[in-house]
């Protein structure tokens, strides 16, 4: 019988492919190997095309493609078309996630290795509460709970963009520790349910006006914070106060500024201040100051203004 008309038993196919009968039967049962026919006894017979298909399957499996994905690739003919490209892209995404998880674990181990003995138990607890890589859902919930209920979606998204750092794909040990601390802050008792930072917005009538104005004030404050200028009177403070006055539908004036300064001071949460300080670990050196840093500068400017006598 000529090679193009050969028909092999399952054992002969396995021998030619350098694999086991069990493997051939596994792929055959799933419809991935074409049969050339059946023997008089009803046994499967395979031709050269099955051998080529089996070699292709083993090559795809060597790339760690799951069997269902292999089947989808084979549905595209020779497996070298868009089906293979899609499978490779999908596998690259999976591997990328696995590599990121490994890098987070490596950085966590380096952190614990280099941590002084007296701090190791505490840091182990912090890091152990994180997934690898960590998600940002808990951080987002924390800030959503702190924002006015009626705040528009675009402004909520703007706050989250500034307040929730993206976990880096290749973190340093310091970044692992910082993210672990962030996670601890937002998941502490009353963390995900909001903190005292909501106090200064509880009487806001027009939250979009308040937050829109605050973002304008933050933009004005960036050069002041970057230059490390002493907080005081000026355009930044005026826009900051105006945002609060307009958001509350109250007139600006010395009395309003005294009440606002007292309210912002009483609503200051050390944990939130710490949160903003930790977020700086995830940006490049010299990056734009955080919203938290800008807000602290403006709060200090208001306090100085009140102390000097508003008006």
mmCIF file of C-alpha atoms in Angstrom:
data_model
loop_
_atom_site.group_PDB
_atom_site.id
_atom_site.type_symbol
_atom_site.label_atom_id
_atom_site.label_comp_id
_atom_site.label_asym_id
_atom_site.label_seq_id
_atom_site.Cartn_x
_atom_site.Cartn_y
_atom_site.Cartn_z
ATOM 1 C CA UNK A 1 0.000 0.000 0.000
ATOM 2 C CA UNK A 2 1.435 3.409 -0.981
ATOM 3 C CA UNK A 3 2.159 5.932 1.816
ATOM 4 C CA UNK A 4 -0.725 8.158 0.764
ATOM 5 C CA UNK A 5 -3.113 5.240 1.277
ATOM 6 C CA UNK A 6 -1.641 3.942 4.532
ATOM 7 C CA UNK A 7 -4.046 3.269 7.371
ATOM 8 C CA UNK A 8 -2.597 2.802 10.830
ATOM 9 C CA UNK A 9 -4.007 1.448 14.023
ATOM 10 C CA UNK A 10 -4.114 3.669 17.067
ATOM 11 C CA UNK A 11 -0.957 1.995 18.366
ATOM 12 C CA UNK A 12 0.893 2.477 15.071
ATOM 13 C CA UNK A 13 -0.071 6.152 14.976
ATOM 14 C CA UNK A 14 1.113 6.606 18.546
ATOM 15 C CA UNK A 15 4.442 4.924 17.704
ATOM 16 C CA UNK A 16 5.003 7.092 14.621
ATOM 17 C CA UNK A 17 4.195 10.232 16.596
ATOM 18 C CA UNK A 18 6.370 9.241 19.540
ATOM 19 C CA UNK A 19 3.514 9.427 22.003
ATOM 20 C CA UNK A 20 1.197 7.058 23.851
ATOM 21 C CA UNK A 21 -1.970 5.261 22.800
ATOM 22 C CA UNK A 22 -3.734 7.021 25.667
ATOM 23 C CA UNK A 23 -2.802 10.423 24.207
ATOM 24 C CA UNK A 24 -3.991 9.502 20.715
ATOM 25 C CA UNK A 25 -7.259 8.168 22.087
ATOM 26 C CA UNK A 26 -7.736 11.326 24.172
ATOM 27 C CA UNK A 27 -7.486 13.642 21.159
ATOM 28 C CA UNK A 28 -9.411 11.274 18.938
ATOM 29 C CA UNK A 29 -12.299 11.074 21.401
ATOM 30 C CA UNK A 30 -12.521 14.859 21.289
ATOM 31 C CA UNK A 31 -12.763 14.884 17.522
ATOM 32 C CA UNK A 32 -9.375 16.499 16.963
ATOM 33 C CA UNK A 33 -7.875 13.656 14.884
ATOM 34 C CA UNK A 34 -9.364 12.691 11.506
ATOM 35 C CA UNK A 35 -10.063 8.981 11.045
ATOM 36 C CA UNK A 36 -9.270 7.277 7.748
ATOM 37 C CA UNK A 37 -11.870 4.640 8.457
ATOM 38 C CA UNK A 38 -12.544 1.610 10.597
ATOM 39 C CA UNK A 39 -11.191 -1.921 10.489
ATOM 40 C CA UNK A 40 -13.473 -4.921 9.977
ATOM 41 C CA UNK A 41 -13.495 -5.227 13.730
ATOM 42 C CA UNK A 42 -14.595 -1.636 14.159
ATOM 43 C CA UNK A 43 -11.204 -0.305 15.269
ATOM 44 C CA UNK A 44 -10.100 3.167 14.275
ATOM 45 C CA UNK A 45 -7.684 3.620 11.433
ATOM 46 C CA UNK A 46 -5.640 6.745 10.761
ATOM 47 C CA UNK A 47 -3.787 8.116 7.760
ATOM 48 C CA UNK A 48 -0.823 10.475 7.342
ATOM 49 C CA UNK A 49 -3.100 13.487 7.792
ATOM 50 C CA UNK A 50 -3.811 12.315 11.358
ATOM 51 C CA UNK A 51 -0.075 12.144 12.036
ATOM 52 C CA UNK A 52 0.386 15.730 10.831
ATOM 53 C CA UNK A 53 -2.603 16.850 12.854
ATOM 54 C CA UNK A 54 -1.256 15.109 15.949
ATOM 55 C CA UNK A 55 2.108 16.826 15.542
ATOM 56 C CA UNK A 56 0.357 20.184 15.220
ATOM 57 C CA UNK A 57 -1.717 19.483 18.312
ATOM 58 C CA UNK A 58 1.383 18.621 20.317
ATOM 59 C CA UNK A 59 3.090 21.816 19.121
ATOM 60 C CA UNK A 60 0.100 23.859 20.221
ATOM 61 C CA UNK A 61 -0.049 22.086 23.567
ATOM 62 C CA UNK A 62 3.675 22.767 24.015
ATOM 63 C CA UNK A 63 2.673 26.451 24.017
ATOM 64 C CA UNK A 64 0.388 25.573 26.944
ATOM 65 C CA UNK A 65 -2.791 26.211 24.972
ATOM 66 C CA UNK A 66 -5.783 24.508 26.620
ATOM 67 C CA UNK A 67 -7.359 21.670 24.641
ATOM 68 C CA UNK A 68 -10.561 23.644 23.874
ATOM 69 C CA UNK A 69 -8.399 26.458 22.485
ATOM 70 C CA UNK A 70 -6.475 23.932 20.383
ATOM 71 C CA UNK A 71 -9.785 22.752 18.952
ATOM 72 C CA UNK A 72 -10.748 26.304 18.006
ATOM 73 C CA UNK A 73 -7.395 26.808 16.276
ATOM 74 C CA UNK A 74 -7.831 23.602 14.290
ATOM 75 C CA UNK A 75 -11.241 24.759 13.119
ATOM 76 C CA UNK A 76 -9.423 27.388 11.036
ATOM 77 C CA UNK A 77 -7.913 24.839 8.672
ATOM 78 C CA UNK A 78 -4.180 24.376 9.021
ATOM 79 C CA UNK A 79 -4.060 26.282 12.304
ATOM 80 C CA UNK A 80 -1.771 28.973 10.929
ATOM 81 C CA UNK A 81 -4.458 31.581 10.294
ATOM 82 C CA UNK A 82 -6.314 34.055 12.465
ATOM 83 C CA UNK A 83 -7.312 31.240 14.818
ATOM 84 C CA UNK A 84 -3.710 30.728 15.857
ATOM 85 C CA UNK A 85 -3.112 34.458 16.154
ATOM 86 C CA UNK A 86 -6.108 34.831 18.466
ATOM 87 C CA UNK A 87 -4.964 31.875 20.551
ATOM 88 C CA UNK A 88 -1.446 33.277 20.862
ATOM 89 C CA UNK A 89 -2.776 36.693 21.855
ATOM 90 C CA UNK A 90 -4.978 35.108 24.487
ATOM 91 C CA UNK A 91 -2.140 33.016 25.853
ATOM 92 C CA UNK A 92 0.133 36.062 25.982
ATOM 93 C CA UNK A 93 -2.476 37.853 28.087
ATOM 94 C CA UNK A 94 -2.662 34.894 30.443
ATOM 95 C CA UNK A 95 1.115 34.703 30.742
ATOM 96 C CA UNK A 96 1.322 38.452 31.263
ATOM 97 C CA UNK A 97 -1.006 38.160 34.223
ATOM 98 C CA UNK A 98 0.962 35.240 35.620
ATOM 99 C CA UNK A 99 4.251 37.097 35.255
ATOM 100 C CA UNK A 100 2.802 40.151 36.991
ATOM 101 C CA UNK A 101 1.622 37.957 39.859
ATOM 102 C CA UNK A 102 5.093 36.415 40.137
ATOM 103 C CA UNK A 103 6.745 39.840 40.173
ATOM 104 C CA UNK A 104 4.456 40.951 42.995
ATOM 105 C CA UNK A 105 5.272 37.826 44.963
ATOM 106 C CA UNK A 106 8.981 38.284 44.335
ATOM 107 C CA UNK A 107 8.865 41.908 45.492
ATOM 108 C CA UNK A 108 6.859 40.897 48.576
ATOM 109 C CA UNK A 109 9.444 38.266 49.467
ATOM 110 C CA UNK A 110 12.259 40.767 48.975
ATOM 111 C CA UNK A 111 10.417 43.210 51.218
ATOM 112 C CA UNK A 112 10.021 40.653 54.004
ATOM 113 C CA UNK A 113 13.591 39.430 53.621
ATOM 114 C CA UNK A 114 14.955 42.951 54.086
ATOM 115 C CA UNK A 115 12.530 43.981 56.832
ATOM 116 C CA UNK A 116 13.961 44.286 60.365
ATOM 117 C CA UNK A 117 12.943 41.377 62.554
ATOM 118 C CA UNK A 118 10.812 43.528 64.858
ATOM 119 C CA UNK A 119 8.672 44.728 61.913
ATOM 120 C CA UNK A 120 8.454 41.486 59.990
ATOM 121 C CA UNK A 121 5.289 40.101 61.606
ATOM 122 C CA UNK A 122 3.352 43.324 60.993
ATOM 123 C CA UNK A 123 4.472 43.601 57.390
ATOM 124 C CA UNK A 124 3.734 39.949 56.791
ATOM 125 C CA UNK A 125 0.177 40.588 57.968
ATOM 126 C CA UNK A 126 -0.162 43.577 55.648
ATOM 127 C CA UNK A 127 1.287 41.858 52.595
ATOM 128 C CA UNK A 128 -0.564 38.632 53.299
ATOM 129 C CA UNK A 129 -3.890 40.451 52.946
ATOM 130 C CA UNK A 130 -3.110 41.344 49.328
ATOM 131 C CA UNK A 131 -3.776 39.266 46.260
ATOM 132 C CA UNK A 132 -0.996 39.090 43.677
ATOM 133 C CA UNK A 133 -1.317 41.316 41.799
ATOM 134 C CA UNK A 134 -3.684 43.349 43.959
ATOM 135 C CA UNK A 135 -6.944 44.760 42.704
ATOM 136 C CA UNK A 136 -8.249 48.291 43.140
ATOM 137 C CA UNK A 137 -11.916 47.532 43.884
ATOM 138 C CA UNK A 138 -11.592 48.126 47.641
ATOM 139 C CA UNK A 139 -9.872 51.472 47.070
ATOM 140 C CA UNK A 140 -12.556 52.555 44.619
ATOM 141 C CA UNK A 141 -15.326 51.576 47.062
ATOM 142 C CA UNK A 142 -13.635 53.615 49.781
ATOM 143 C CA UNK A 143 -13.699 56.788 47.702
ATOM 144 C CA UNK A 144 -17.169 56.211 46.298
ATOM 145 C CA UNK A 145 -18.471 55.964 49.863
ATOM 146 C CA UNK A 146 -16.761 59.249 50.758
ATOM 147 C CA UNK A 147 -18.266 61.184 47.837
ATOM 148 C CA UNK A 148 -21.705 62.844 47.790
ATOM 149 C CA UNK A 149 -24.384 60.488 46.543
ATOM 150 C CA UNK A 150 -25.587 62.934 43.899
ATOM 151 C CA UNK A 151 -22.170 63.598 42.388
ATOM 152 C CA UNK A 152 -22.224 63.033 38.623
ATOM 153 C CA UNK A 153 -20.482 60.043 37.092
ATOM 154 C CA UNK A 154 -17.847 62.092 35.232
ATOM 155 C CA UNK A 155 -16.750 63.783 38.448
ATOM 156 C CA UNK A 156 -16.770 60.490 40.367
ATOM 157 C CA UNK A 157 -14.558 59.053 37.624
ATOM 158 C CA UNK A 158 -12.252 62.078 37.864
ATOM 159 C CA UNK A 159 -11.869 61.625 41.629
ATOM 160 C CA UNK A 160 -11.137 57.908 41.251
ATOM 161 C CA UNK A 161 -8.588 58.596 38.538
ATOM 162 C CA UNK A 162 -6.652 60.838 40.922
ATOM 163 C CA UNK A 163 -7.204 58.827 44.089
ATOM 164 C CA UNK A 164 -6.793 55.188 43.046
ATOM 165 C CA UNK A 165 -3.270 54.253 41.908
ATOM 166 C CA UNK A 166 -2.841 51.517 39.322
ATOM 167 C CA UNK A 167 -0.759 48.605 40.660
ATOM 168 C CA UNK A 168 2.478 48.486 38.623
ATOM 169 C CA UNK A 169 3.258 45.363 36.626
ATOM 170 C CA UNK A 170 6.788 45.199 38.030
ATOM 171 C CA UNK A 171 6.606 46.631 41.560
ATOM 172 C CA UNK A 172 9.445 47.473 43.898
ATOM 173 C CA UNK A 173 9.341 46.170 47.483
ATOM 174 C CA UNK A 174 8.466 49.713 48.601
ATOM 175 C CA UNK A 175 5.481 49.758 46.257
ATOM 176 C CA UNK A 176 4.262 46.415 47.571
ATOM 177 C CA UNK A 177 4.393 47.780 51.108
ATOM 178 C CA UNK A 178 2.673 51.016 50.100
ATOM 179 C CA UNK A 179 -0.155 49.204 48.334
ATOM 180 C CA UNK A 180 -0.546 46.863 51.296
ATOM 181 C CA UNK A 181 -0.887 49.883 53.582
ATOM 182 C CA UNK A 182 -3.418 51.484 51.236
ATOM 183 C CA UNK A 183 -5.438 48.288 51.280
ATOM 184 C CA UNK A 184 -5.274 48.183 55.091
ATOM 185 C CA UNK A 185 -6.530 51.762 55.341
ATOM 186 C CA UNK A 186 -9.561 51.252 53.126
ATOM 187 C CA UNK A 187 -10.520 47.884 54.628
ATOM 188 C CA UNK A 188 -10.126 48.905 58.271
ATOM 189 C CA UNK A 189 -13.343 49.162 60.328
ATOM 190 C CA UNK A 190 -15.453 51.936 58.753
ATOM 191 C CA UNK A 191 -12.886 52.128 55.917
ATOM 192 C CA UNK A 192 -14.972 50.898 53.010
ATOM 193 C CA UNK A 193 -18.029 52.535 54.524
ATOM 194 C CA UNK A 194 -16.511 55.995 54.374
ATOM 195 C CA UNK A 195 -14.640 58.151 56.859
ATOM 196 C CA UNK A 196 -14.974 61.565 58.425
ATOM 197 C CA UNK A 197 -13.955 63.135 55.104
ATOM 198 C CA UNK A 198 -17.645 63.032 54.162
ATOM 199 C CA UNK A 199 -18.443 65.512 56.948
ATOM 200 C CA UNK A 200 -17.361 68.539 54.927
ATOM 201 C CA UNK A 201 -19.729 67.607 52.079
ATOM 202 C CA UNK A 202 -22.825 66.642 54.088
ATOM 203 C CA UNK A 203 -24.522 70.054 53.612
ATOM 204 C CA UNK A 204 -23.551 70.524 49.988
ATOM 205 C CA UNK A 205 -26.544 71.405 47.830
ATOM 206 C CA UNK A 206 -24.764 71.335 44.484
ATOM 207 C CA UNK A 207 -22.036 68.674 44.625
ATOM 208 C CA UNK A 208 -21.072 69.012 40.956
ATOM 209 C CA UNK A 209 -20.496 72.738 41.432
ATOM 210 C CA UNK A 210 -18.355 72.044 44.502
ATOM 211 C CA UNK A 211 -16.200 69.337 42.950
ATOM 212 C CA UNK A 212 -15.928 71.069 39.590
ATOM 213 C CA UNK A 213 -14.674 74.176 41.370
ATOM 214 C CA UNK A 214 -12.313 72.147 43.549
ATOM 215 C CA UNK A 215 -10.674 70.580 40.514
ATOM 216 C CA UNK A 216 -10.144 74.076 39.107
ATOM 217 C CA UNK A 217 -8.619 75.145 42.414
ATOM 218 C CA UNK A 218 -6.385 72.057 42.498
ATOM 219 C CA UNK A 219 -5.062 72.919 39.032
ATOM 220 C CA UNK A 220 -4.204 76.414 40.259
ATOM 221 C CA UNK A 221 -2.577 75.000 43.397
ATOM 222 C CA UNK A 222 -0.204 72.634 41.591
ATOM 223 C CA UNK A 223 2.481 75.267 40.838
ATOM 224 C CA UNK A 224 2.269 76.544 44.411
ATOM 225 C CA UNK A 225 2.724 73.087 45.902
ATOM 226 C CA UNK A 226 5.443 72.153 43.417
ATOM 227 C CA UNK A 227 7.376 75.324 44.243
ATOM 228 C CA UNK A 228 6.854 74.671 47.970
ATOM 229 C CA UNK A 229 5.382 78.133 48.491
ATOM 230 C CA UNK A 230 3.906 79.039 51.858
ATOM 231 C CA UNK A 231 0.094 78.681 51.831
ATOM 232 C CA UNK A 232 -1.637 82.043 51.835
ATOM 233 C CA UNK A 233 -3.995 84.423 50.086
ATOM 234 C CA UNK A 234 -4.306 84.578 46.335
ATOM 235 C CA UNK A 235 -6.182 83.169 43.347
ATOM 236 C CA UNK A 236 -5.899 79.602 44.572
ATOM 237 C CA UNK A 237 -7.532 80.323 47.909
ATOM 238 C CA UNK A 238 -10.259 82.434 46.312
ATOM 239 C CA UNK A 239 -11.234 79.672 43.891
ATOM 240 C CA UNK A 240 -11.131 77.106 46.698
ATOM 241 C CA UNK A 241 -13.435 79.119 48.937
ATOM 242 C CA UNK A 242 -15.712 80.052 46.034
ATOM 243 C CA UNK A 243 -16.176 76.368 45.181
ATOM 244 C CA UNK A 244 -17.343 75.658 48.718
ATOM 245 C CA UNK A 245 -19.570 78.734 48.889
ATOM 246 C CA UNK A 246 -21.186 78.033 45.519
ATOM 247 C CA UNK A 247 -21.612 74.333 46.295
ATOM 248 C CA UNK A 248 -23.402 75.199 49.531
ATOM 249 C CA UNK A 249 -25.319 78.144 48.038
ATOM 250 C CA UNK A 250 -23.913 80.404 50.759
ATOM 251 C CA UNK A 251 -22.274 83.824 50.413
ATOM 252 C CA UNK A 252 -18.540 84.102 50.954
ATOM 253 C CA UNK A 253 -17.382 86.219 53.857
ATOM 254 C CA UNK A 254 -15.345 86.146 57.094
ATOM 255 C CA UNK A 255 -17.975 84.144 58.937
ATOM 256 C CA UNK A 256 -18.283 81.590 56.179
ATOM 257 C CA UNK A 257 -14.511 81.200 55.987
ATOM 258 C CA UNK A 258 -14.214 80.659 59.727
ATOM 259 C CA UNK A 259 -16.917 77.989 59.667
ATOM 260 C CA UNK A 260 -15.417 76.318 56.597
ATOM 261 C CA UNK A 261 -11.932 76.277 58.082
ATOM 262 C CA UNK A 262 -13.227 74.736 61.307
ATOM 263 C CA UNK A 263 -15.224 72.162 59.353
ATOM 264 C CA UNK A 264 -12.272 71.131 57.185
ATOM 265 C CA UNK A 265 -9.996 70.917 60.212
ATOM 266 C CA UNK A 266 -12.419 68.733 62.156
ATOM 267 C CA UNK A 267 -12.923 66.489 59.104
ATOM 268 C CA UNK A 268 -9.200 65.890 58.647
ATOM 269 C CA UNK A 269 -8.499 62.164 58.929
ATOM 270 C CA UNK A 270 -4.893 61.083 59.600
ATOM 271 C CA UNK A 271 -5.541 57.827 57.774
ATOM 272 C CA UNK A 272 -6.618 59.682 54.637
ATOM 273 C CA UNK A 273 -3.601 61.964 54.923
ATOM 274 C CA UNK A 274 -1.463 58.854 55.109
ATOM 275 C CA UNK A 275 -3.311 57.433 52.104
ATOM 276 C CA UNK A 276 -2.377 60.421 49.952
ATOM 277 C CA UNK A 277 1.246 60.225 51.070
ATOM 278 C CA UNK A 278 1.378 56.550 50.085
ATOM 279 C CA UNK A 279 0.055 57.220 46.584
ATOM 280 C CA UNK A 280 3.196 59.224 45.774
ATOM 281 C CA UNK A 281 5.150 55.941 45.768
ATOM 282 C CA UNK A 282 3.455 54.943 42.513
ATOM 283 C CA UNK A 283 4.403 57.953 40.418
ATOM 284 C CA UNK A 284 7.674 59.092 38.874
ATOM 285 C CA UNK A 285 9.849 61.506 40.791
ATOM 286 C CA UNK A 286 8.744 65.094 40.272
ATOM 287 C CA UNK A 287 5.245 64.174 39.134
ATOM 288 C CA UNK A 288 2.251 66.455 39.662
ATOM 289 C CA UNK A 289 1.368 66.753 43.366
ATOM 290 C CA UNK A 290 -1.533 64.612 44.509
ATOM 291 C CA UNK A 291 -5.005 66.019 44.997
ATOM 292 C CA UNK A 292 -4.487 65.325 48.684
ATOM 293 C CA UNK A 293 -1.347 67.456 48.807
ATOM 294 C CA UNK A 294 -3.084 70.284 46.951
ATOM 295 C CA UNK A 295 -6.082 70.100 49.278
ATOM 296 C CA UNK A 296 -3.840 70.217 52.353
ATOM 297 C CA UNK A 297 -2.115 73.316 50.934
ATOM 298 C CA UNK A 298 -5.429 75.078 50.324
ATOM 299 C CA UNK A 299 -6.753 74.092 53.728
ATOM 300 C CA UNK A 300 -3.628 75.606 55.284
ATOM 301 C CA UNK A 301 -4.056 78.737 53.140
ATOM 302 C CA UNK A 302 -7.625 79.112 54.415
ATOM 303 C CA UNK A 303 -6.519 78.662 58.021
ATOM 304 C CA UNK A 304 -3.823 81.329 57.557
ATOM 305 C CA UNK A 305 -6.366 83.643 55.958
ATOM 306 C CA UNK A 306 -8.796 83.187 58.847
ATOM 307 C CA UNK A 307 -6.027 83.711 61.395
ATOM 308 C CA UNK A 308 -4.985 86.922 59.655
ATOM 309 C CA UNK A 309 -8.586 88.123 59.533
ATOM 310 C CA UNK A 310 -10.618 87.446 56.383
ATOM 311 C CA UNK A 311 -11.872 90.336 54.363
#
